[in-house]
mmCIF file of C-alpha atoms and ligand atoms in Angstrom:
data_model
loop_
_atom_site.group_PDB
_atom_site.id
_atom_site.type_symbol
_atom_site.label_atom_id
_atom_site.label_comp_id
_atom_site.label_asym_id
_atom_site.label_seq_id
_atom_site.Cartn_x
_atom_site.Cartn_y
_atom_site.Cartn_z
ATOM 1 C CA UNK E 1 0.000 0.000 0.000
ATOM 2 C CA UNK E 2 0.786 3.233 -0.728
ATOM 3 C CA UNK E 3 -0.318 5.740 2.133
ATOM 4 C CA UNK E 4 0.696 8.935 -0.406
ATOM 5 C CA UNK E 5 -2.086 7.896 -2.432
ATOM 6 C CA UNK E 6 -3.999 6.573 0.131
ATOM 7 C CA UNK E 7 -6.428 9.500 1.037
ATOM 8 C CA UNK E 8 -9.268 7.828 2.619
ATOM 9 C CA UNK E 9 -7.346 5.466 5.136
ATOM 10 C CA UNK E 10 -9.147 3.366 7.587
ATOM 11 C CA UNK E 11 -7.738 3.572 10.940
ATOM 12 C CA UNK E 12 -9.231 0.331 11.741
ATOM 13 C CA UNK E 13 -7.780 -1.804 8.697
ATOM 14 C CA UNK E 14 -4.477 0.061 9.533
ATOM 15 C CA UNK E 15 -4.546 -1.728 13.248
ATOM 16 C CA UNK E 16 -6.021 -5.166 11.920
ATOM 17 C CA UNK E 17 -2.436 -5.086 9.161
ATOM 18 C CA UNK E 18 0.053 -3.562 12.500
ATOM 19 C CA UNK E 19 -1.629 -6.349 14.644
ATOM 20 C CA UNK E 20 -1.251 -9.243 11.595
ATOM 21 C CA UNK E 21 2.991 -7.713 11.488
ATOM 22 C CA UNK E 22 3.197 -7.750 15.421
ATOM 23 C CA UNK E 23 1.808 -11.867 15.345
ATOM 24 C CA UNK E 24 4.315 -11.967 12.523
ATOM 25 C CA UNK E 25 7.260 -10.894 14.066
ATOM 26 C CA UNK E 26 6.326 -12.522 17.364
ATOM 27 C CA UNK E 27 6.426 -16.058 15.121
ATOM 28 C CA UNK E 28 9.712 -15.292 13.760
ATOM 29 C CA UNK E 29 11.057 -14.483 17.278
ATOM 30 C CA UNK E 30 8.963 -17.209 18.886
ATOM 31 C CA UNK E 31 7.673 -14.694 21.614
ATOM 32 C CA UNK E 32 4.026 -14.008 22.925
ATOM 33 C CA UNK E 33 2.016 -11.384 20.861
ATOM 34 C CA UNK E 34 0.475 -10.796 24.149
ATOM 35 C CA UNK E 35 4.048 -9.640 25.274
ATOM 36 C CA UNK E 36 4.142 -6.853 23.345
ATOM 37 C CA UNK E 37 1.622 -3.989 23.943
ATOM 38 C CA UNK E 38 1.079 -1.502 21.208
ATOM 39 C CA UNK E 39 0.566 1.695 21.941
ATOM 40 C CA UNK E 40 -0.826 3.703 19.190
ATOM 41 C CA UNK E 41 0.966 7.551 18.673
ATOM 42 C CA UNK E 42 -1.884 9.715 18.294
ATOM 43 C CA UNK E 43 0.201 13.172 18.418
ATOM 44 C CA UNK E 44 -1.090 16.003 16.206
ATOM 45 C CA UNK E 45 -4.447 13.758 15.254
ATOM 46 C CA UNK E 46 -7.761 14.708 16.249
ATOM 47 C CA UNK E 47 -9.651 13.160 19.511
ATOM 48 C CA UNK E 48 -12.182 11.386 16.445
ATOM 49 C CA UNK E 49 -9.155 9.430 15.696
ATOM 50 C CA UNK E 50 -8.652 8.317 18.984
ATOM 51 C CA UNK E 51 -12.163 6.878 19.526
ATOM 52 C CA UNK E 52 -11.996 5.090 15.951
ATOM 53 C CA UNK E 53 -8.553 3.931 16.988
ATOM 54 C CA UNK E 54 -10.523 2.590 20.346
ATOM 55 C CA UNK E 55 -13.290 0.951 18.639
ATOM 56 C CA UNK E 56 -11.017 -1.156 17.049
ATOM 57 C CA UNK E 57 -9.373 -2.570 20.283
ATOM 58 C CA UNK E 58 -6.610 -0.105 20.074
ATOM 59 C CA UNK E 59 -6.317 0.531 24.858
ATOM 60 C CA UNK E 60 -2.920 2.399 24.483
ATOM 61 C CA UNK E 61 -1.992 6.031 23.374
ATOM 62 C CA UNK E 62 1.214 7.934 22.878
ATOM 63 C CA UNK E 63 1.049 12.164 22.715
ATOM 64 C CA UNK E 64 4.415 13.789 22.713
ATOM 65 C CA UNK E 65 3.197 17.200 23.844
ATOM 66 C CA UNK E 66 1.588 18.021 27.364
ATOM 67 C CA UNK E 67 -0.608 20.428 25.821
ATOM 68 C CA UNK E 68 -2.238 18.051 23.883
ATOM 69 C CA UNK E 69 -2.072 15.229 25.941
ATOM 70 C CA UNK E 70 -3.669 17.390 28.701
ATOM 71 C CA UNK E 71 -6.916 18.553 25.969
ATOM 72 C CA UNK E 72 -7.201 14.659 25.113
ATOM 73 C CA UNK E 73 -7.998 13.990 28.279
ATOM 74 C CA UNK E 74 -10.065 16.077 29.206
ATOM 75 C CA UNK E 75 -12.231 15.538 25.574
ATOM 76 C CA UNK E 76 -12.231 11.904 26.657
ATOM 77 C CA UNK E 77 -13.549 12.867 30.216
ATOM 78 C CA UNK E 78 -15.934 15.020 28.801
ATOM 79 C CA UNK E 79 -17.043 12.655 25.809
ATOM 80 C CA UNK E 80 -17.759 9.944 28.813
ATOM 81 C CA UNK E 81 -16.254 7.694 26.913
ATOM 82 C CA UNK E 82 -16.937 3.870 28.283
ATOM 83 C CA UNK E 83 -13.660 2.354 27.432
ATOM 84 C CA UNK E 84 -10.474 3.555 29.847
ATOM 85 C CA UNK E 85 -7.228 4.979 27.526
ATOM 86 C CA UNK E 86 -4.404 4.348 29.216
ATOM 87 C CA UNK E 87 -1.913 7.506 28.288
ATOM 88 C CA UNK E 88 1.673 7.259 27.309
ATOM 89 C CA UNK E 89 3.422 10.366 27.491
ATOM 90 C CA UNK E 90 6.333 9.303 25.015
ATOM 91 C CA UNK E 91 7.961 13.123 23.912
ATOM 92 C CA UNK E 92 10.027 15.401 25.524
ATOM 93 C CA UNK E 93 9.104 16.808 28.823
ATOM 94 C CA UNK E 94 10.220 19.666 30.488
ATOM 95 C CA UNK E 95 10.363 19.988 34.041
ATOM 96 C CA UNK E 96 7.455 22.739 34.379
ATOM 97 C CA UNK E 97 5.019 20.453 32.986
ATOM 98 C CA UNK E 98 5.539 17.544 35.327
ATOM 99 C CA UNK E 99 3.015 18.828 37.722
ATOM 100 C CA UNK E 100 0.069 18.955 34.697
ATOM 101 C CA UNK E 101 0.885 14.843 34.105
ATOM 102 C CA UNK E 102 1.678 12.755 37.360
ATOM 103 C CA UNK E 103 -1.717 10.831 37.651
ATOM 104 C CA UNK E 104 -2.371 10.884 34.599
ATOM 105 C CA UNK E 105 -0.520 8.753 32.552
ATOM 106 C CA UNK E 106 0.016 5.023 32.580
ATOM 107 C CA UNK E 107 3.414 5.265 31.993
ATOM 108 C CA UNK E 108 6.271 8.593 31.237
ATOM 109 C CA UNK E 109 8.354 6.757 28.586
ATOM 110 C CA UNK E 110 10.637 9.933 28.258
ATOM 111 C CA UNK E 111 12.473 10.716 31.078
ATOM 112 C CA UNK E 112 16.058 12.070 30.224
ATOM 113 C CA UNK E 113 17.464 13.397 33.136
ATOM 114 C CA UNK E 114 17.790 13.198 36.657
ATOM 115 C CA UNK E 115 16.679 16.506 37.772
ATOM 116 C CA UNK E 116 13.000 15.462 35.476
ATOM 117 C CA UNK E 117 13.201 12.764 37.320
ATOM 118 C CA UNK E 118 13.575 14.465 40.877
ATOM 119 C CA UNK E 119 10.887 16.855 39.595
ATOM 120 C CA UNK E 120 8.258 13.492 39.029
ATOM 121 C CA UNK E 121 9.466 12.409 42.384
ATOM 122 C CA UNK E 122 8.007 15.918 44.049
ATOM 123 C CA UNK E 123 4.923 15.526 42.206
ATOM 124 C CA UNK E 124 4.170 12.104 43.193
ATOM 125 C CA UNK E 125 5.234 12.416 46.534
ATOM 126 C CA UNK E 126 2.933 15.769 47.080
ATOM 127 C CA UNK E 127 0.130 13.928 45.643
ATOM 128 C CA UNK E 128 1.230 10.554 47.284
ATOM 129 C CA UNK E 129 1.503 8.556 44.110
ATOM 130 C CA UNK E 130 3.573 6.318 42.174
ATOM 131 C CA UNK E 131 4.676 7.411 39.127
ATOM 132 C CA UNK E 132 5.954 4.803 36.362
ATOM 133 C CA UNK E 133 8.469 5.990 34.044
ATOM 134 C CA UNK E 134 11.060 4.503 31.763
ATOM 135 C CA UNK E 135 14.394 6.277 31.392
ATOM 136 C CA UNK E 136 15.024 7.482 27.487
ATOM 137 C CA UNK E 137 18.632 6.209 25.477
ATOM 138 C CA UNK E 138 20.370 8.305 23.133
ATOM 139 C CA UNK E 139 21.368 4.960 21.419
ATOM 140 C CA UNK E 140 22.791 5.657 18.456
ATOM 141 C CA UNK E 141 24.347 9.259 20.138
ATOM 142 C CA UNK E 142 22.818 11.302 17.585
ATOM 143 C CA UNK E 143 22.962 14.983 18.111
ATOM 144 C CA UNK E 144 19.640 15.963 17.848
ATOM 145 C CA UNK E 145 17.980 13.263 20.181
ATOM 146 C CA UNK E 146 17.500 13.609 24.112
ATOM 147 C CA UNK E 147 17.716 11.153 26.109
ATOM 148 C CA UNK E 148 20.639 9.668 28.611
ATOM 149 C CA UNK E 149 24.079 8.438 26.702
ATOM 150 C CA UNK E 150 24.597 4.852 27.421
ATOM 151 C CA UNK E 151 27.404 5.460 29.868
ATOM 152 C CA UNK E 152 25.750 7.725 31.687
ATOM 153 C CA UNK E 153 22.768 5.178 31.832
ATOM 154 C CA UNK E 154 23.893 3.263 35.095
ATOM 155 C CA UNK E 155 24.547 6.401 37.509
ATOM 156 C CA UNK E 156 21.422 8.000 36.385
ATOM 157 C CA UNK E 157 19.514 4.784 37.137
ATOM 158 C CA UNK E 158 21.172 4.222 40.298
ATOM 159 C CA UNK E 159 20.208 7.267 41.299
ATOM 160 C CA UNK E 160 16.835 7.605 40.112
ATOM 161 C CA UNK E 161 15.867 4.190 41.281
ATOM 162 C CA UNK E 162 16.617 5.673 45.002
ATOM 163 C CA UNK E 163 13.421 8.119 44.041
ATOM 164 C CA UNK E 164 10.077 6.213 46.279
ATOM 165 C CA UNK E 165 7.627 7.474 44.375
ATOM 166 C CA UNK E 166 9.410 7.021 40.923
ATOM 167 C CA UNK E 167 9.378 3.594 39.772
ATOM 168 C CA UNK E 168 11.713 2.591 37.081
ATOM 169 C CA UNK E 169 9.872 -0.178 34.872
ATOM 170 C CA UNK E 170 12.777 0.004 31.533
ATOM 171 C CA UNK E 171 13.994 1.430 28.990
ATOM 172 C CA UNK E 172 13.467 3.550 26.260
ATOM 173 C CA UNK E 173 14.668 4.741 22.970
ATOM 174 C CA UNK E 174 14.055 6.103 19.275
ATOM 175 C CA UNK E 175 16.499 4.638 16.578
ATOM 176 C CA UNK E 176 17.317 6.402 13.582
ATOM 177 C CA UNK E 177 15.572 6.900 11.173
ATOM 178 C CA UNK E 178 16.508 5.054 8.183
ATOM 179 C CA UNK E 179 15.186 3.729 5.286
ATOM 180 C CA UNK E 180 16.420 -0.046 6.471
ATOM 181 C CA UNK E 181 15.017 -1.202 9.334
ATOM 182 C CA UNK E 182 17.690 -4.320 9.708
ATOM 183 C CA UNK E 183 20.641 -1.759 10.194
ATOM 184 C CA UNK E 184 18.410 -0.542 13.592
ATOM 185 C CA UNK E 185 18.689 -3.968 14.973
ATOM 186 C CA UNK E 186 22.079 -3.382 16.518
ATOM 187 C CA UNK E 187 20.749 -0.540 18.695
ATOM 188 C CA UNK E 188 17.413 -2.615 19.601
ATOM 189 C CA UNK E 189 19.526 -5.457 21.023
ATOM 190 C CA UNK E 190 21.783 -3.177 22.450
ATOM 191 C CA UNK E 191 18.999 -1.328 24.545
ATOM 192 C CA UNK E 192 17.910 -4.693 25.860
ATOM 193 C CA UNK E 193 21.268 -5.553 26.755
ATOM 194 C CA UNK E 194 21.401 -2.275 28.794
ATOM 195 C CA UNK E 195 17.917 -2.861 30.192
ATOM 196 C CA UNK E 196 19.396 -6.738 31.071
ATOM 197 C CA UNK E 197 22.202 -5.252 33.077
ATOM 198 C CA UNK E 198 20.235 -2.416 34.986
ATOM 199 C CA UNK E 199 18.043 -5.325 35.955
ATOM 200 C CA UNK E 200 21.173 -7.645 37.288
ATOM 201 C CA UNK E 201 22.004 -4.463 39.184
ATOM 202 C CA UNK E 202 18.872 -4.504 40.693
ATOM 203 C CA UNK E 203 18.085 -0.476 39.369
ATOM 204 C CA UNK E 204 14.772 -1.384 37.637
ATOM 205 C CA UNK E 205 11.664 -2.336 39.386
ATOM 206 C CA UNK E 206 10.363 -5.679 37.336
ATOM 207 C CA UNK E 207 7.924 -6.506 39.930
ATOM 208 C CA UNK E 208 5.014 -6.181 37.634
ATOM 209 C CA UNK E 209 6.194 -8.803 34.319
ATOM 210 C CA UNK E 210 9.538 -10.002 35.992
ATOM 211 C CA UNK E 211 11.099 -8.478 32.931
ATOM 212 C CA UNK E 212 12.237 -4.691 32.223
ATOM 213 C CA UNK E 213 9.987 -2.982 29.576
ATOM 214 C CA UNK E 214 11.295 -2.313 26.670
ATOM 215 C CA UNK E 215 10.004 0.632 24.437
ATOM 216 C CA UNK E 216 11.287 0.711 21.064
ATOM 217 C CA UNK E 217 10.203 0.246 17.280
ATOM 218 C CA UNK E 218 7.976 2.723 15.469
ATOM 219 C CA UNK E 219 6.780 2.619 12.344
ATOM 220 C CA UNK E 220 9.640 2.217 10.127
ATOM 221 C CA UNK E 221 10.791 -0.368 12.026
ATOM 222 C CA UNK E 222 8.766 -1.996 15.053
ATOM 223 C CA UNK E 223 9.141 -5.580 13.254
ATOM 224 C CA UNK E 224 12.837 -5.632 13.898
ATOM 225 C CA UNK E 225 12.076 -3.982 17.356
ATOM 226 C CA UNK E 226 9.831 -7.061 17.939
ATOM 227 C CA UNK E 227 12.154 -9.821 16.750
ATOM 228 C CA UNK E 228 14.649 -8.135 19.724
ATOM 229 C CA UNK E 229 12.362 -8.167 22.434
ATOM 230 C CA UNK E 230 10.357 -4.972 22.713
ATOM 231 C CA UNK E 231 7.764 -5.358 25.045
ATOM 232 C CA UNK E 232 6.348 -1.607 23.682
ATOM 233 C CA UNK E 233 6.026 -0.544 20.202
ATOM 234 C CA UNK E 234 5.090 3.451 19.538
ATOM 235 C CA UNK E 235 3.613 3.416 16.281
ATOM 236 C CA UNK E 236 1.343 6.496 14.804
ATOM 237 C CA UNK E 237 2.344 6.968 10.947
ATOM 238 C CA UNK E 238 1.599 3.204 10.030
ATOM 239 C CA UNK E 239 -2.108 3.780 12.396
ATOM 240 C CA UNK E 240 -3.425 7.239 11.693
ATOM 241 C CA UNK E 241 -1.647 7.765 8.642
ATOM 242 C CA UNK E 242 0.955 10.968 7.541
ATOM 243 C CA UNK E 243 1.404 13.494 10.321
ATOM 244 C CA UNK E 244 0.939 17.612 9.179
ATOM 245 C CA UNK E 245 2.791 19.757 11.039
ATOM 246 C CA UNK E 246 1.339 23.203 10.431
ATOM 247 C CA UNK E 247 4.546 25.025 12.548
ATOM 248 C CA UNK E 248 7.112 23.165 11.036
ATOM 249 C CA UNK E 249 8.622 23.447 14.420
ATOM 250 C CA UNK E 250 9.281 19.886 16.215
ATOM 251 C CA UNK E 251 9.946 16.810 14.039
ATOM 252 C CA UNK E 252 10.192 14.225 16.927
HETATM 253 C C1 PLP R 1 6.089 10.275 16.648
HETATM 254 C C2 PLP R 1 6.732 9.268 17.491
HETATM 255 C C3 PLP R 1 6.485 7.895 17.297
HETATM 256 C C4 PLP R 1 5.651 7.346 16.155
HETATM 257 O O1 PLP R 1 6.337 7.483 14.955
HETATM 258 P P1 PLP R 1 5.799 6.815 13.587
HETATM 259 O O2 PLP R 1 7.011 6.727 12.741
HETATM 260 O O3 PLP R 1 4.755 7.721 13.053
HETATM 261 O O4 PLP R 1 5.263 5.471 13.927
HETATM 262 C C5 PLP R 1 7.060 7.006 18.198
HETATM 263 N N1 PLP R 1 7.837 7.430 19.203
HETATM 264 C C6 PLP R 1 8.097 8.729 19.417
HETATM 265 C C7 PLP R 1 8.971 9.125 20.559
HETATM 266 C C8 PLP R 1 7.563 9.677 18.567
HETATM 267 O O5 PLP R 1 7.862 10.969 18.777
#
C-alpha cells in the first residue's frame, strides 16, 4: 500500500495489518504477541481518531506534547467515553510540565534526566503517588535526540531508582531513522542488553512482568524492534496515517 495515495485510510484496517505484522514478528522471534503492547501515537491527530482507533481494540496512546495530551484527556472525560485509555506520554518533557501529568498517565516513557526525574518524584510524593516511568537512550548518540548516553545510563539509574515514588519499569529509545530497518537492529539489542544489566544491578523495578519494559520500534521499524524483544512498540504513521505539522517546528 501506498499511504501517499492513500487518502481515505481506515484507521481500523491500519490496526487489523500492525496487529497481523506484530503476530508476525512474534512467530519469527517465537515470543508471545500478548508480550508486546502496542501503543498507538496519536500526536497532532484529532480526539475522532482516537475513539476510531478505540473501537477497534486499540487501549494504548502515545502524545508527545503536554498540551495536547492534557486537551485529550479532558475531551475523553468530557465525551464519557466507556472504554479507559491508558496515556503514554512518550515526547520530551520539560520539568514545568511535570506537575500537569503525574496521575495521569500510565506510563512517562521519556524521562532524560535526573533533575525530570527528581521533579516526578516531588509531584508524586505531594500527591502521594507512584509514578511509572522509563528512562530514554540516546542509542545511536545522535545529536539531535535527548535522552541519557549509554554510559551515563547506570549512575542516572542508580540514582533515580533511590526516588520512592518514581518507579523505574525500563527502557526507552528512538532509533534512527533510516530507510532499512535491519541496520536498527544493533541498537534494539543493544537497549535490551542495557535494560538486562540495569536489571542484574537490581536499578529497575520488574515486579510487575519479571522483565524490564522495553520501548522501542515505530513505524519504520517496530518488526525488527519485535524480533529483539520490545515489550512496547510506539507506532502512529503506520495507524493514523501521515502526520501535518502546520509550525514546522518539532519533528520528533
Ligand atoms: C512520533 C513518534 C512515534 C511514532 O512514529 P511513527 O514513525 O509515526 O510510527 C514514536 N515514538 C516517538 C517518541 C515519537 O515521537
Amino acid at each position: 500500500m501506498n499511504s501517499e495515495e492513500n487518502c481515505s485510510i481506515s484507521i481500523s484496517e491500519n490496526i487489523s495489518r500492525v496487529r497481523s505484522a506484530i503476530k508476525a514478528a512474534c512467530e519469527r522471534a517465537g515470543r508471545d504477541p500478548g508480550d508486546v503492547t502496542l501503543i498507538a501515537v496519536s500526536k497532532t491527530k484529532p480526539f475522532s481518531d482516537i475513539l476510531e482507533a478505540l473501537d477497534s481494540g486499540a487501549t494504548a496512546f502515545g502524545e508527545n506534547y503536554v498540551q495536547e495530551l492534557m486537551e485529550k484527556i479532558e475531551e475523553n472525560e468530557s465525551s464519557g467515553a466507556k472504554k479507559p485509555i491508558e496515556w503514554h506520554m512518550i515526547g520530551h518533557l520539560q520539568k514545568n510540565k511535570v506537575k500537569y501529568l503525574v496521575g495521569r498517565t500510565a506510563l512517562i516513557h521519556s524521562v532524560d534526566s535526573v533533575p525530570l526525574a527528581a521533579q516526578i518524584e516531588k509531584e508524586a510524593a505531594k500527591k502521594e503517588l507512584d509514578v511509572r516511568i522509563l528512562l530514554e537512550v540516546n542509542i545511536a548518540r545522535e545529536e539531535s535526540k535527548f535522552g541519557f548516553d549509554p554510559e551515563s545510563l547506570e549512575p542516572a539509574a542508580r540514582e533515580i531508582s533511590a526516588f520512592p515514588h518514581v518507579k523505574v519499569l525500563g527502557l526507552m529509545t528512538s532509533a534512527p531513522l533510516t530507510e532499512n530497518a535491519e541496520t536498527n537492529r544493533v541498537y534494539f539489542r543493544e537497549l535490551k542488553n542495557l535494560a538486562e544489566g540495569l536489571k542484574a544491578k537490581k536499578l529497575l523495578d520488574v515486579e510487575e512482568t519479571g522483565k524490564p519494559v522495553l520501548s522501542m520500534g515505530m513505524t519504520g521499524d517496530y518488526q525488527v524492534a519485535i524480533e529483539e524483544g520490545a515489550t512496547m512498540i510506539r507506532v502512529g504513521t503506520a495507524i493514523f496515517g501521515k502526520r501535518n505539522y502546520q509550525n514546522g517546528g518539532n519533528k520528533q
